[in-house]
PDB file of C-alpha atoms in Angstrom:
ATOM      1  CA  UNK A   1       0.000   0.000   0.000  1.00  0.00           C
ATOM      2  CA  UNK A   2       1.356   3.371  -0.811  1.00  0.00           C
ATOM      3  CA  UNK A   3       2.434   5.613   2.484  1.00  0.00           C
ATOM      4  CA  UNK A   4       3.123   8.935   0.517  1.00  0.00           C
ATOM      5  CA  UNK A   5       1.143   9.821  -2.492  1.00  0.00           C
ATOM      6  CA  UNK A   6       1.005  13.461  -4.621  1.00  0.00           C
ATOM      7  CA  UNK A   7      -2.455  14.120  -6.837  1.00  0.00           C
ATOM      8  CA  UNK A   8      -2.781  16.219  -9.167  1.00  0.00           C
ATOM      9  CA  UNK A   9      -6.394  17.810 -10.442  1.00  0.00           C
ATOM     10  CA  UNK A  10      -7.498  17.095  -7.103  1.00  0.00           C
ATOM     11  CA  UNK A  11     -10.133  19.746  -7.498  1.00  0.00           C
ATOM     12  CA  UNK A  12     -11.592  18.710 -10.258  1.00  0.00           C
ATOM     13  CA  UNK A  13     -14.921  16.241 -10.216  1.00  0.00           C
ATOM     14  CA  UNK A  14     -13.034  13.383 -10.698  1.00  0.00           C
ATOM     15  CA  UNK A  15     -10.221  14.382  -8.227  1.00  0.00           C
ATOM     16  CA  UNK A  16     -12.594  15.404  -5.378  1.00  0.00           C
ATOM     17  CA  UNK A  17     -13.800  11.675  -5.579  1.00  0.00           C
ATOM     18  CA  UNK A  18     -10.440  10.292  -5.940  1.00  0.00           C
ATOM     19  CA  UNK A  19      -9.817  11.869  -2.915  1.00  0.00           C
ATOM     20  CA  UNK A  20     -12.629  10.282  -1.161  1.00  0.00           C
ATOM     21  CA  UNK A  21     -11.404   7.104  -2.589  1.00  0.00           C
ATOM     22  CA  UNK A  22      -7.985   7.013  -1.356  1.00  0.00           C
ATOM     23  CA  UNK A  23      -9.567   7.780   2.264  1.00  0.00           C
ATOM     24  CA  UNK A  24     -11.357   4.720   1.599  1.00  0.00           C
ATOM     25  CA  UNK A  25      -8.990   2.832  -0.112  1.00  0.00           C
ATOM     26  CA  UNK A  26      -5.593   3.725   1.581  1.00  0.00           C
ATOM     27  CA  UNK A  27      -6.489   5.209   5.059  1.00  0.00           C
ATOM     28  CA  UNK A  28      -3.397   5.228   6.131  1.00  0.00           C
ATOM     29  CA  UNK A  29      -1.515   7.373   3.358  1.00  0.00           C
ATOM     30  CA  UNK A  30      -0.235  10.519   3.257  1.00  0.00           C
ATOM     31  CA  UNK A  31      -2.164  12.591   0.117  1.00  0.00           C
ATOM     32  CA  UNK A  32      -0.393  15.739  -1.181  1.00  0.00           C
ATOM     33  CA  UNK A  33      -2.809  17.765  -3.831  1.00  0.00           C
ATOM     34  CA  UNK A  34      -0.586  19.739  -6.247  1.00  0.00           C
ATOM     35  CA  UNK A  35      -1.425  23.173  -6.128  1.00  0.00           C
ATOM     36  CA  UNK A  36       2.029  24.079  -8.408  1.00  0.00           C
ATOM     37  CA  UNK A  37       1.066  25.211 -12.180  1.00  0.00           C
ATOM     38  CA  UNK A  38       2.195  22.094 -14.095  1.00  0.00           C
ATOM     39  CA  UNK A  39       2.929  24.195 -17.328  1.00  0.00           C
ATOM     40  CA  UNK A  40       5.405  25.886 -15.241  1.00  0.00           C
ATOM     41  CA  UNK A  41       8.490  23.375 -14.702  1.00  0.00           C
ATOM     42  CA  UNK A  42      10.522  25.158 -12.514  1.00  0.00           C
ATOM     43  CA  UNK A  43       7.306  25.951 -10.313  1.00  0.00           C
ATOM     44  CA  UNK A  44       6.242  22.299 -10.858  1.00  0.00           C
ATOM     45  CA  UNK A  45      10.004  20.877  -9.649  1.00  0.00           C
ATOM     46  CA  UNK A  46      10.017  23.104  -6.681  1.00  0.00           C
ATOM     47  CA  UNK A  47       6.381  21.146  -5.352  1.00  0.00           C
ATOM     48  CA  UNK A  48       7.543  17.956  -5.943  1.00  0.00           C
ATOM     49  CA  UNK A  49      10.946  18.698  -4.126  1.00  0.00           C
ATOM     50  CA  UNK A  50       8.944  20.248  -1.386  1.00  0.00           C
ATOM     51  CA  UNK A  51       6.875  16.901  -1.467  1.00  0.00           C
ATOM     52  CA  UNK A  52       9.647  14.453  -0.349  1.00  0.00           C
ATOM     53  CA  UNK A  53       9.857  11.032  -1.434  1.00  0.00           C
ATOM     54  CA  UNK A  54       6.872   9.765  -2.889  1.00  0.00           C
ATOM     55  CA  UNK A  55       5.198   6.527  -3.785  1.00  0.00           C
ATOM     56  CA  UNK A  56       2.594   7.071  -5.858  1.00  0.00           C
ATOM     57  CA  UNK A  57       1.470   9.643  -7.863  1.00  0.00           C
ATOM     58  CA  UNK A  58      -2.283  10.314  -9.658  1.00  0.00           C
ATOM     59  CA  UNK A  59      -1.938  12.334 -12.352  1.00  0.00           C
ATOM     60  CA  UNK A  60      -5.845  13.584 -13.049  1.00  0.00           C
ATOM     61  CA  UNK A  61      -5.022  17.640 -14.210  1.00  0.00           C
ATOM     62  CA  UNK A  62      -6.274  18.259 -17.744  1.00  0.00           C
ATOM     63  CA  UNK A  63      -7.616  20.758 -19.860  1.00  0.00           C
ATOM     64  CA  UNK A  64     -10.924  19.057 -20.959  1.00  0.00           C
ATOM     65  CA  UNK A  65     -13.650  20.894 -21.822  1.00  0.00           C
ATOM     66  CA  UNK A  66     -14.236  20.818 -25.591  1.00  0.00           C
ATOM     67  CA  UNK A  67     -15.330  24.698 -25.966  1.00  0.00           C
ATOM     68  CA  UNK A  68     -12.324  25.630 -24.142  1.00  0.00           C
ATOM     69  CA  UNK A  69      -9.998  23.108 -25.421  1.00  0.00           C
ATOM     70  CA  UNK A  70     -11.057  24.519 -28.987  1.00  0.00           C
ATOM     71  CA  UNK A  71     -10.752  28.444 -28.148  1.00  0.00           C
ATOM     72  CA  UNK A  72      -7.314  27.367 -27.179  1.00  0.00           C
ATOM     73  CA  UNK A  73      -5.680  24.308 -28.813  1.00  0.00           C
ATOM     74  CA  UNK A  74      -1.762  25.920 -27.627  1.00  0.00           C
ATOM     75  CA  UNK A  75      -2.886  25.864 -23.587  1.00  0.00           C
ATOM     76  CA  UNK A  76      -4.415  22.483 -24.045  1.00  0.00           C
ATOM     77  CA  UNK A  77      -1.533  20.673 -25.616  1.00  0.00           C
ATOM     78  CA  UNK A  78       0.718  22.929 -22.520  1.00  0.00           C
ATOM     79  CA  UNK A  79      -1.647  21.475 -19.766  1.00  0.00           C
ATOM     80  CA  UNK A  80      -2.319  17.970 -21.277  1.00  0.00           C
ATOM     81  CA  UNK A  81       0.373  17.220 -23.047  1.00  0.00           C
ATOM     82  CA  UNK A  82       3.337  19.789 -21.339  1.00  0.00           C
ATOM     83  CA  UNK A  83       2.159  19.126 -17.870  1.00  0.00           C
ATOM     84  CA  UNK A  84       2.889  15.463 -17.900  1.00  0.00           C
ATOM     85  CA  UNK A  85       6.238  16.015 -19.518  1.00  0.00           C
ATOM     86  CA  UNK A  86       7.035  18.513 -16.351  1.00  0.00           C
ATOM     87  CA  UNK A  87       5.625  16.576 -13.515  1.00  0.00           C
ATOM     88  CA  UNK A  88       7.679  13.566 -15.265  1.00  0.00           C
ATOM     89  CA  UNK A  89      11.234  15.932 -15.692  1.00  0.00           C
ATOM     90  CA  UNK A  90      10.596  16.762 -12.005  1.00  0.00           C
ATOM     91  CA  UNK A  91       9.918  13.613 -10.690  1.00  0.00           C
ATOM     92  CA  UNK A  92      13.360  12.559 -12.176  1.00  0.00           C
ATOM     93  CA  UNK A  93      15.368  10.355  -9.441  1.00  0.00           C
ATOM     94  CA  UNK A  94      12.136   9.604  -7.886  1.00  0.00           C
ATOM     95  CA  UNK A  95      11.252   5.942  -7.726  1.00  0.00           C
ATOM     96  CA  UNK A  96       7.286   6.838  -7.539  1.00  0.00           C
ATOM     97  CA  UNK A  97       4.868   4.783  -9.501  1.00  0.00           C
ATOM     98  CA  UNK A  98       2.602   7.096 -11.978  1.00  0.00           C
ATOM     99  CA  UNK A  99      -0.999   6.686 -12.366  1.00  0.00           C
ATOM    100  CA  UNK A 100      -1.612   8.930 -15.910  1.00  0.00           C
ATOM    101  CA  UNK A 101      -5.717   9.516 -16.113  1.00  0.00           C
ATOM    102  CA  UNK A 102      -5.916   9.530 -19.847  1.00  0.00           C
ATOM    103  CA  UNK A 103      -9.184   9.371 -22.426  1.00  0.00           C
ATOM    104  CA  UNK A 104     -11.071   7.422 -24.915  1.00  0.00           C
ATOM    105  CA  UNK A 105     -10.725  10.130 -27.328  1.00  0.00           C
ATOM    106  CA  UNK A 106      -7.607   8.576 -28.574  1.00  0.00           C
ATOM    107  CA  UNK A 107      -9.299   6.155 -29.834  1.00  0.00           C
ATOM    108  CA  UNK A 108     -11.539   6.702 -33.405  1.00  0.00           C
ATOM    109  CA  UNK A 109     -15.309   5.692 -33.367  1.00  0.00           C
ATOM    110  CA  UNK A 110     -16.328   1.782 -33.818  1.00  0.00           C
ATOM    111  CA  UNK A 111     -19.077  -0.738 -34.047  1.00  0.00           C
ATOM    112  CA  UNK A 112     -17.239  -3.017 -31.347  1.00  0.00           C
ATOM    113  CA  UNK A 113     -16.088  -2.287 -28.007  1.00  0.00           C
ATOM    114  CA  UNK A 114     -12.797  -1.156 -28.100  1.00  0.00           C
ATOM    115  CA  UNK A 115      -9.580  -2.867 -26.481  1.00  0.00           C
ATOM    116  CA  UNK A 116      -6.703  -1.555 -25.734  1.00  0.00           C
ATOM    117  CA  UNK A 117      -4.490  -2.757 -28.531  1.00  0.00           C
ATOM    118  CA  UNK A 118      -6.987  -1.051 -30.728  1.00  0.00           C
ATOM    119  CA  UNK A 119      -5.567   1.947 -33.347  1.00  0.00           C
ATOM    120  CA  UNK A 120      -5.114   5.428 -31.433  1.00  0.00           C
ATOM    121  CA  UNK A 121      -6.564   7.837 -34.104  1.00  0.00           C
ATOM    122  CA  UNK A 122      -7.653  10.932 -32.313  1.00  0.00           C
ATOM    123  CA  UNK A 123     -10.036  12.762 -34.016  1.00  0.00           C
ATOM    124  CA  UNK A 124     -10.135  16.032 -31.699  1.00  0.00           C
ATOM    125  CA  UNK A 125      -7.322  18.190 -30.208  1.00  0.00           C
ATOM    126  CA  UNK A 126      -8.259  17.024 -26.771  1.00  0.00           C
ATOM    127  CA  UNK A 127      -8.115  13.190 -28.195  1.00  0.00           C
ATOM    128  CA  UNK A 128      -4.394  14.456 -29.851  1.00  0.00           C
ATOM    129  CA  UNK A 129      -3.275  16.349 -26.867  1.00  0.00           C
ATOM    130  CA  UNK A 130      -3.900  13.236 -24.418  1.00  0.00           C
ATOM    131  CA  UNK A 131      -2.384  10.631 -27.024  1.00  0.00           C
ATOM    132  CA  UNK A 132       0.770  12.896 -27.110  1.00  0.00           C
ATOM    133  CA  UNK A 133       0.587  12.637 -22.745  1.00  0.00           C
ATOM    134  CA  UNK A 134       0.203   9.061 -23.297  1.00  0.00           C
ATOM    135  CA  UNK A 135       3.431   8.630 -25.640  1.00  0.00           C
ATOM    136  CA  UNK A 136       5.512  10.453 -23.851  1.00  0.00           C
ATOM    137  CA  UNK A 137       4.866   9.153 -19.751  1.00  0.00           C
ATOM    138  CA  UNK A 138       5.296   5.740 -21.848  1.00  0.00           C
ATOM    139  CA  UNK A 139       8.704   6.741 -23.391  1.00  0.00           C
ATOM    140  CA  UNK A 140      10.171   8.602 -20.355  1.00  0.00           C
ATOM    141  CA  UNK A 141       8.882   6.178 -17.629  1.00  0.00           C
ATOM    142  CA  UNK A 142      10.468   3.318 -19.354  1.00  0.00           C
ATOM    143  CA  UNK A 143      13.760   5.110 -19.304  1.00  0.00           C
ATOM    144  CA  UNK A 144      13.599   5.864 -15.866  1.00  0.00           C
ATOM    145  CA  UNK A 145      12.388   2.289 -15.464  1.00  0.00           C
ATOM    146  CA  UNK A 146       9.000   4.224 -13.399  1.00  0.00           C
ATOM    147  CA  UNK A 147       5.844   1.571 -13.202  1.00  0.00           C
ATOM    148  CA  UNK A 148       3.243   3.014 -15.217  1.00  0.00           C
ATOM    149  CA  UNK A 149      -0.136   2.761 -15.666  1.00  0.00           C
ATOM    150  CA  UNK A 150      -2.887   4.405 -17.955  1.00  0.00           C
ATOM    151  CA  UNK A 151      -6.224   4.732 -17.407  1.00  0.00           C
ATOM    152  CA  UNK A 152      -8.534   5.910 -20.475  1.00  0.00           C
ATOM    153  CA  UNK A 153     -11.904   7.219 -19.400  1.00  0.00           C
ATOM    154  CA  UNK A 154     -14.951   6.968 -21.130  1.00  0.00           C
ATOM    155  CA  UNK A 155     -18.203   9.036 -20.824  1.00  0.00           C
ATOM    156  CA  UNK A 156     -18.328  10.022 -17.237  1.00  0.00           C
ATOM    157  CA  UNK A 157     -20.960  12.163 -15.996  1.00  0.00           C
ATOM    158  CA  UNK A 158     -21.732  13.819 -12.556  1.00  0.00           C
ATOM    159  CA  UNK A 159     -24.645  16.474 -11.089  1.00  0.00           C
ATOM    160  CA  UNK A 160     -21.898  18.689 -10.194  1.00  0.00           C
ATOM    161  CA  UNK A 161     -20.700  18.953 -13.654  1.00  0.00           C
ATOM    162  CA  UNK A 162     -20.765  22.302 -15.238  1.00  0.00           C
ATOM    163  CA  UNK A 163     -20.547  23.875 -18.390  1.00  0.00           C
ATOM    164  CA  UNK A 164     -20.309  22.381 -22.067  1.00  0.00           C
ATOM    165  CA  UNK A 165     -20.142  18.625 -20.526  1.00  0.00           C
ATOM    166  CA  UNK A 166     -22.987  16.334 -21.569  1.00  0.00           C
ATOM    167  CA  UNK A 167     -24.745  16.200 -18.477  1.00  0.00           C
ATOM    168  CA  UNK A 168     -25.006  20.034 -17.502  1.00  0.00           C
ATOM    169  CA  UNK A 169     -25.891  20.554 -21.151  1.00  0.00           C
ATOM    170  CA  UNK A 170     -28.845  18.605 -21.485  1.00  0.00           C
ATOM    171  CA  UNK A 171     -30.020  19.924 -17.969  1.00  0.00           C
ATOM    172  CA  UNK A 172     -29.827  23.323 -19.054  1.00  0.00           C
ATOM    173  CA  UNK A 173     -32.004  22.354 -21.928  1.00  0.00           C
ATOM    174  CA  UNK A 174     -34.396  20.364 -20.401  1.00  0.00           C
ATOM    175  CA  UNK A 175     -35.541  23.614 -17.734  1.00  0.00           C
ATOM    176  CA  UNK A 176     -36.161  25.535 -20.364  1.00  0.00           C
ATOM    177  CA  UNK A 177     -37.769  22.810 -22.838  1.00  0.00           C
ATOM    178  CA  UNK A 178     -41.426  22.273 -23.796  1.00  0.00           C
ATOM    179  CA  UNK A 179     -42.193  18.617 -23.415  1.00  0.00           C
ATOM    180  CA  UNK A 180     -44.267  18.493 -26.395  1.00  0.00           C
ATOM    181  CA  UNK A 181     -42.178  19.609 -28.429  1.00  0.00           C
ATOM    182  CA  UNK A 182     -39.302  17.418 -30.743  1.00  0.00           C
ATOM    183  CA  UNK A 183     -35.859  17.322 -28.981  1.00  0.00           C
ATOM    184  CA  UNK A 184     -33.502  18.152 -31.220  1.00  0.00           C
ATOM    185  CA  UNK A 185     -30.302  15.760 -29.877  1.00  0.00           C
ATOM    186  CA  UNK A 186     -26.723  15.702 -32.004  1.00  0.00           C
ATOM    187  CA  UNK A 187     -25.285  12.014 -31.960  1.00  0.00           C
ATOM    188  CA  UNK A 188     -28.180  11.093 -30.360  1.00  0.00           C
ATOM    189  CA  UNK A 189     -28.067   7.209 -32.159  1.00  0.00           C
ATOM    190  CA  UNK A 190     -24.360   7.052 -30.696  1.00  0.00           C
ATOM    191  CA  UNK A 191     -23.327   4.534 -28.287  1.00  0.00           C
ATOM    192  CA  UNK A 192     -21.649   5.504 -25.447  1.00  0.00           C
ATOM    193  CA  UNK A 193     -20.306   3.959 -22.105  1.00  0.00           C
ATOM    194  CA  UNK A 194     -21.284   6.444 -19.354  1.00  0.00           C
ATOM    195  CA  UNK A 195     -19.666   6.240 -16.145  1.00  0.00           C
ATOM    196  CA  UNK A 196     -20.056   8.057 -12.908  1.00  0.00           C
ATOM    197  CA  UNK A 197     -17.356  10.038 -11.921  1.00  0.00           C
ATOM    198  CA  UNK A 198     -17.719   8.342  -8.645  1.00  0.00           C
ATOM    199  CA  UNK A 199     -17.387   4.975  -9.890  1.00  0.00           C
ATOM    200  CA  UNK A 200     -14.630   6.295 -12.426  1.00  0.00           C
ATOM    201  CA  UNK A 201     -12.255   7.965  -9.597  1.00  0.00           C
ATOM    202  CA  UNK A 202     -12.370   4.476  -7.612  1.00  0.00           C
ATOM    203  CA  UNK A 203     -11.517   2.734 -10.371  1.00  0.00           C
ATOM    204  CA  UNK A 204      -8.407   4.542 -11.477  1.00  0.00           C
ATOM    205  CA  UNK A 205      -7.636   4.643  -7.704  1.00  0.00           C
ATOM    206  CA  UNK A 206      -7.950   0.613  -6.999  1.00  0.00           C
ATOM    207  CA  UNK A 207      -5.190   0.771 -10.514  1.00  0.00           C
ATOM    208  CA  UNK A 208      -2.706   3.332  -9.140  1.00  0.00           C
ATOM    209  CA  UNK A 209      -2.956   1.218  -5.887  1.00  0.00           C
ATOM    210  CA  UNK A 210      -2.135  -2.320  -7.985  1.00  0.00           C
ATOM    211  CA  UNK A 211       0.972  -3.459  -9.726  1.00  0.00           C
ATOM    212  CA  UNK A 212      -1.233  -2.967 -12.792  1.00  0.00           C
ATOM    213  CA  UNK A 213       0.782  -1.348 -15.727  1.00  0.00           C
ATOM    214  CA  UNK A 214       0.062  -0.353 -19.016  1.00  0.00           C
ATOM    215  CA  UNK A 215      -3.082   0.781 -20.430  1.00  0.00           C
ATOM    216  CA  UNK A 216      -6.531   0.072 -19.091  1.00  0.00           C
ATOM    217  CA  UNK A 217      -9.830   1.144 -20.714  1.00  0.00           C
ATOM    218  CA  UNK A 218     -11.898   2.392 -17.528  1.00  0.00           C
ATOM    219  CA  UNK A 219     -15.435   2.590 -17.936  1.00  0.00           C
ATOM    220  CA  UNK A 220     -18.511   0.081 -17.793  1.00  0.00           C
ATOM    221  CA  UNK A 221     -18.591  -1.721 -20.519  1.00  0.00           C
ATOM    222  CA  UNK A 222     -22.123  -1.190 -21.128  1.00  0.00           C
ATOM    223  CA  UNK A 223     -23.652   0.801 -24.348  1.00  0.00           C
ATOM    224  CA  UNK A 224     -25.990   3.126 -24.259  1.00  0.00           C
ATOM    225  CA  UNK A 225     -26.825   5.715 -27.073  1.00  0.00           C
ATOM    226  CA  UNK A 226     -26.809   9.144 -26.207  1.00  0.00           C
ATOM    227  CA  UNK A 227     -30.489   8.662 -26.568  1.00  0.00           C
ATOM    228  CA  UNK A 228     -31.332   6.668 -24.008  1.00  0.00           C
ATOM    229  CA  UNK A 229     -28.285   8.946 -21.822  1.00  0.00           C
ATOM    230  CA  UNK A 230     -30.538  11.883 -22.174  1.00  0.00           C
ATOM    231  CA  UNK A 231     -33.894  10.108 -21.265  1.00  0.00           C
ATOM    232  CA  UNK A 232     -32.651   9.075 -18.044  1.00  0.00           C
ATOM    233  CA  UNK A 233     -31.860  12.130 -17.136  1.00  0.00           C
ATOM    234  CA  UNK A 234     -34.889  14.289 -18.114  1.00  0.00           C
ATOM    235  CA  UNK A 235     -37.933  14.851 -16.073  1.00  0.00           C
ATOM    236  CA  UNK A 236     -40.113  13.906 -18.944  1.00  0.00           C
ATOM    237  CA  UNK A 237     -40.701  11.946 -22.194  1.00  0.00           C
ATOM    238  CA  UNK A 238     -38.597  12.984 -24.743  1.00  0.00           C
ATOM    239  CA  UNK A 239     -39.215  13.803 -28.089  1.00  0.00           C
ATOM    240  CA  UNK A 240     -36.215  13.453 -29.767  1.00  0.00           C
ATOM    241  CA  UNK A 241     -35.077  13.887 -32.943  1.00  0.00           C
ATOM    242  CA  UNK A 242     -32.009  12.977 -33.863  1.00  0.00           C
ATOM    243  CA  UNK A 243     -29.143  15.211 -35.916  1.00  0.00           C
ATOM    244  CA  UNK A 244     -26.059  15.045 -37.384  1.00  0.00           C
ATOM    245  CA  UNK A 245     -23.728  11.918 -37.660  1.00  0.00           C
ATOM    246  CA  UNK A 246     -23.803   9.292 -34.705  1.00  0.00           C
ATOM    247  CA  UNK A 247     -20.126   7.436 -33.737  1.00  0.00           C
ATOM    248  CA  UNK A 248     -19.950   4.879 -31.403  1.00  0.00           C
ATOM    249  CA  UNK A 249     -17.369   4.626 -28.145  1.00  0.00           C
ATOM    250  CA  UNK A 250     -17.813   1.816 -25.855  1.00  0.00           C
ATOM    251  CA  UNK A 251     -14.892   0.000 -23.994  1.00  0.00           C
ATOM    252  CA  UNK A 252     -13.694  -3.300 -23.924  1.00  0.00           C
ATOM    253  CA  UNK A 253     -13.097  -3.579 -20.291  1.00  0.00           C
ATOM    254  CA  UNK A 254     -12.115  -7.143 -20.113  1.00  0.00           C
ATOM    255  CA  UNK A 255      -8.435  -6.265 -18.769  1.00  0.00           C
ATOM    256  CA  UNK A 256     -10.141  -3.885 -15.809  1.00  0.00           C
ATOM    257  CA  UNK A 257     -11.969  -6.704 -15.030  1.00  0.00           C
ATOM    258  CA  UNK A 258      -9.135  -8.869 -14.508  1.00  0.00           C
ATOM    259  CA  UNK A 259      -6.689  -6.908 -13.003  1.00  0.00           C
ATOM    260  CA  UNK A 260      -9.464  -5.897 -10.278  1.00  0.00           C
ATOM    261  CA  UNK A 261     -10.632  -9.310  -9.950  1.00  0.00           C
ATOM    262  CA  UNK A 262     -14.100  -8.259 -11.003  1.00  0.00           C
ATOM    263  CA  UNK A 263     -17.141  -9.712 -13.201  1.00  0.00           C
ATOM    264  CA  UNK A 264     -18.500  -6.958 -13.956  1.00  0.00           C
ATOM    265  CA  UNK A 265     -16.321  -3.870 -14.275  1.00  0.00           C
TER     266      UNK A 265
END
């Protein structure tokens, strides 16, 4: 069990439940939450120094959101791609095993679920700026002979979410939405494997906490379109009518299951 571990994006959704989960999970550790600008590497070096030794660290911080990733493609690839790079240069000497929180946007749409060994084409800057994380933690922990392990997140969804996320989105719609009226829904034919963040934080938790390295498709392994997403949510029947083009991202999660000793991931 890991006595000293640093996360990063701690105040994020999914890092306010991995915190919860590493109470859970590891009472007995000592959590440091990065507060040092990761795009800065001299600022980023002088937490980690300040940390001590460490054992584990969770690396959650990214740039997400896709209207602000898009405004600003250069500060994405500097907080998704550039802030692993520094936490990695500053961790140098450090024997601490890295948890990297990556996405299913490296992967391109398909009819099956999708395993691991399966083609990383990124269709999205987020997608290209988390691929590029992925590539180099795998190239620089190797040389520093670091355990790695990378978990890729699929649709997660939480009521705290804000902004352009799924959840929040539809929500905003549905106050102001007549229910006899057609729902006009984007993608809404699209499978998707929605995950809570809850669920999703104790997952990639339970894998920064094994031996587990390599990558690891975290999610439920259950398809839903984005459909049937948005009539659970809403307080009413919905009318909807689907628009535009419809892709399909739902996980294999045969090697989460197995590494956490689980039937049903």
């Amino acid at each position: 069990m890991a006595a000293k571990i640093y996360i990063t994006g701690s105040g994020g959704i999914v890092g306010r439940h991995a915190l919860k989960a590493v109470a859970e999970l590891a009472p007995g550790a000592d959590v440091i939450r990065n507060t040092a600008d990761l795009t800065d590497l001299s600022e980023t070096a002088a937490a980690i120094a300040a940390a001590g030794p460490l054992d584990l660290v969770i690396h959650l911080a990214a740039m997400v959101p896709v209207a602000q990733v898009n405004a600003d493609p250069a500060r994405a690839y500097a907080v998704n791609a550039g802030g692993t790079m520094n936490l990695l240069s500053a961790l140098a000497g450090s024997p601490a095993r890295m948890l990297l929180c990556s996405s299913s946007h490296v992967y391109a749409s398909q009819d099956a679920p999708i395993p691991e060994t399966a083609e990383t084409t990124p269709v999205t800057v987020y997608g290209q700026s988390k691929l590029m994380a992925e590539q180099a933690a795998l190239e620089i922990c190797a040389a520093a002979g670091r355990s790695l392990c990378i978990g890729r997140l699929f649709s997660i969804h939480d009521p705290e979410q804000t902004g352009s996320y799924l959840r929040p989105s539809l929500e905003k719609r549905f106050a102001g939405a007549d229910p006899e009226a057609a729902f006009e829904l984007y993608g809404a034919e699209g499978l998707r494997d929605f995950l809570t963040a809850r669920d999703a934080a104790r997952y990639l938790v339970r894998l920064a906490l094994s031996d587990a390295e390599g990558v690891v498709n975290v999610a439920s392994g259950k398809p839903v379109t984005v459909a049937g997403f948005a009539q659970s949510l809403a307080p009413f029947p919905l009318k909807i009518t689907p628009l535009g083009q419809s892709n399909n991202l739902v996980a294999d999660v045969s090697r989460l299951r197995e590494i956490l000793g689980e039937c049903n991931a």
